[in-house]
Amino acid sequence: MGEFELIRRYFAAASCARAGEGVALGIGDDCALLALPPGEQLAVSTDTLVAGVHFPEACESFLLAQRALGVAVSDLAAMGATPIGFTLALTIPSADPAWLQGLAAGLDRMAQACGVRLIGGDTSRGPLCLTLTVFGRIPAGQALTRSGARAGELLCVGGYPGEAAGALPLVLGQRQAAAEIAEPLLARYWAPQPQLDLGQALRGKATAALDVSDGLLADCGHIAKASGVALLVEQARLPLSPALVALVGETMARDCALSGGDDYLLAFTLPAEHLADLQAQGWPIHVIGRVEAGQGVQLLDKQGRPVTPPVRGYEHFRSDGD
Amino acid sequence: MGEFELIRRYFAAASCARAGEGVALGIGDDCALLALPPGEQLAVSTDTLVAGVHFPEACESFLLAQRALGVAVSDLAAMGATPIGFTLALTIPSADPAWLQGLAAGLDRMAQACGVRLIGGDTSRGPLCLTLTVFGRIPAGQALTRSGARAGELLCVGGYPGEAAGALPLVLGQRQAAAEIAEPLLARYWAPQPQLDLGQALRGKATAALDVSDGLLADCGHIAKASGVALLVEQARLPLSPALVALVGETMARDCALSGGDDYLLAFTLPAEHLADLQAQGWPIHVIGRVEAGQGVQLLDKQGRPVTPPVRGYEHFRSDGD
């Protein structure tokens, strides 16, 4: 059996794992076919992860696959979409059965957690690189875009930002920590859980949303630009992860929360009247600031004075000089 | 302006080039949104092209882009789908403005020819690699799969197979030829025209179809396997490209036609009663054999006797040892 036949077998198994609501024809033909309920639209997003740029070359294939799919599906969460399926374009330098088995298992773990099914793909020999394209469905007109924020609304985030960036020294083996500190941080990095339920709960309530991949301040900048508003981030309201503070201290934890990437938490703007209901339903929503007329993102210190933070896009595992 | 900002500009321009029927939200948010007419399904396919594996590393970016998109859209043609849009995941070692401009122009040329619009993407630094995911629409139940061929039907191909494989020595600069011979062959390689109109004309008529990417015999094997039938390819009926015969002679032209890949012509099975109508409408349909009970693909020589050809998947630009 050729190596690529082996790959097809692993992925064929993964693609059959679930019934796949919305998938009319799965892997194995020239195209997959997706069927949408009447009145729904299809949400589509593509993400590429390159070895040595987005993840360490030597990382375990199980972890890599789990993270890659979580990151990709997070874009569906950010639109408020219900996941359907994904395609995987994989290039690998060689086909090691144990490595591939780990990859298939990691994909399967995250696919089950997210309710998606592998519907197609392409495998090539080449430098290690994964491109995932994810598909979800959403009632027409209810998608959470980046462009609807209005002055007077609240700026919110769906958890503790910064944990993934704080985990990077642990990921790279540059640092050790006690299990109760290291494990939640490493899990945030290696198994980001797309906030799908939160995204769907925000339909019809949040006016703009995205998932934080490049850093909270940088990503808030995308909402500010698309909506034509200013976003004020209040340092006093920024929630800090206890595990992160325990690992790196409060100052560095705040830097990670403001500028670290890879968290894949939702950041969104919300008219104030929706806050109490959503919090009462148990959603982990932290108000971190507000929307005003103007443009750009402004960080306010604990006294409410503007500060000039180092607002730069997080450059993932390795700076690429961009 | 950062290099990646430059890329976003090139692609933003390409994405606005057409109105984009079916695209409810294009590039620039967490997801794109596609809307389908009632009763239609979405066809999806992903293709990866890796430098040094699927194309020569030094090839012109305009040609590369044009070919990559043509190859990807060809999978929509093979299902009988009407194209909507595509995403591009691009990894590049460095961002050279002239190279990127060529890439954007090549994408735009083929996108206009195919009626697709760029709806999203991801750009990373890394080894040169393109992954395109294409989207089309098709009335539910009318997709041309690989699995419906039945004994007694005709086996057909939508043109002269083998031209792209025959062009490879010209592509690689290993050979020269007069313009009237070289140009059509090089065009077949660098600008494959997806047979979208033919695919749509075959809806409700062809019982199985695919686009020839790995070689006619190898790809017929996919139909035979998916449909549970035997396909007989009759050498006497195999159409040979005049330009190809002029370049390499009849024997080599036949080998290219049977085993060469990269043509992206449609191969399909057809109940005989549909043939005359389709040919009268001007479709370039050549009958090359027939469907029988059994399994696998059998080549018949000019006297109708079984021959054992070197049935191997075409390995594109470079053998990868698979």
PDB file of N, CA, C and O in Angstrom, chain A residues 5 16 23 93 103 126 186 240 263 279:
ATOM      1  N   GLU A   5      -2.003   6.236  -0.042  1.00  0.00           N
ATOM      2  CA  GLU A   5      -3.180   5.388   0.172  1.00  0.00           C
ATOM      3  C   GLU A   5      -3.442   5.247   1.675  1.00  0.00           C
ATOM      4  O   GLU A   5      -4.585   5.285   2.147  1.00  0.00           O
ATOM      5  N   CYS A  16     -15.956   9.472   8.389  1.00  0.00           N
ATOM      6  CA  CYS A  16     -17.189   8.706   8.612  1.00  0.00           C
ATOM      7  C   CYS A  16     -17.619   8.725  10.070  1.00  0.00           C
ATOM      8  O   CYS A  16     -18.611   8.104  10.434  1.00  0.00           O
ATOM      9  N   VAL A  23     -24.126  17.455   5.235  1.00  0.00           N
ATOM     10  CA  VAL A  23     -23.179  16.928   4.248  1.00  0.00           C
ATOM     11  C   VAL A  23     -23.912  15.928   3.356  1.00  0.00           C
ATOM     12  O   VAL A  23     -24.238  14.825   3.778  1.00  0.00           O
ATOM     13  N   PRO A  93       6.587  16.243   4.360  1.00  0.00           N
ATOM     14  CA  PRO A  93       7.855  15.850   3.736  1.00  0.00           C
ATOM     15  C   PRO A  93       7.943  14.343   3.530  1.00  0.00           C
ATOM     16  O   PRO A  93       8.527  13.869   2.559  1.00  0.00           O
ATOM     17  N   LEU A 103      -1.991  12.539  13.836  1.00  0.00           N
ATOM     18  CA  LEU A 103      -2.688  13.655  13.185  1.00  0.00           C
ATOM     19  C   LEU A 103      -4.179  13.357  13.037  1.00  0.00           C
ATOM     20  O   LEU A 103      -5.033  14.186  13.376  1.00  0.00           O
ATOM     21  N   GLY A 126       5.704  17.708   0.451  1.00  0.00           N
ATOM     22  CA  GLY A 126       6.247  19.064   0.463  1.00  0.00           C
ATOM     23  C   GLY A 126       6.561  19.452   1.891  1.00  0.00           C
ATOM     24  O   GLY A 126       6.394  18.647   2.809  1.00  0.00           O
ATOM     25  N   LEU A 186      -1.175  25.283  28.851  1.00  0.00           N
ATOM     26  CA  LEU A 186      -0.830  24.469  27.678  1.00  0.00           C
ATOM     27  C   LEU A 186      -2.097  24.045  26.924  1.00  0.00           C
ATOM     28  O   LEU A 186      -2.100  24.000  25.687  1.00  0.00           O
ATOM     29  N   LEU A 240      -7.690  39.041  34.368  1.00  0.00           N
ATOM     30  CA  LEU A 240      -6.392  38.367  34.252  1.00  0.00           C
ATOM     31  C   LEU A 240      -6.525  36.923  34.729  1.00  0.00           C
ATOM     32  O   LEU A 240      -7.070  36.650  35.799  1.00  0.00           O
ATOM     33  N   ASP A 263      -5.376  33.149  21.394  1.00  0.00           N
ATOM     34  CA  ASP A 263      -6.331  32.726  22.423  1.00  0.00           C
ATOM     35  C   ASP A 263      -7.620  32.152  21.840  1.00  0.00           C
ATOM     36  O   ASP A 263      -8.218  31.257  22.401  1.00  0.00           O
ATOM     37  N   GLN A 279     -25.110  37.227  31.091  1.00  0.00           N
ATOM     38  CA  GLN A 279     -24.324  36.813  32.254  1.00  0.00           C
ATOM     39  C   GLN A 279     -25.153  35.885  33.147  1.00  0.00           C
ATOM     40  O   GLN A 279     -24.629  34.906  33.687  1.00  0.00           O
TER      41      GLN A 279
END
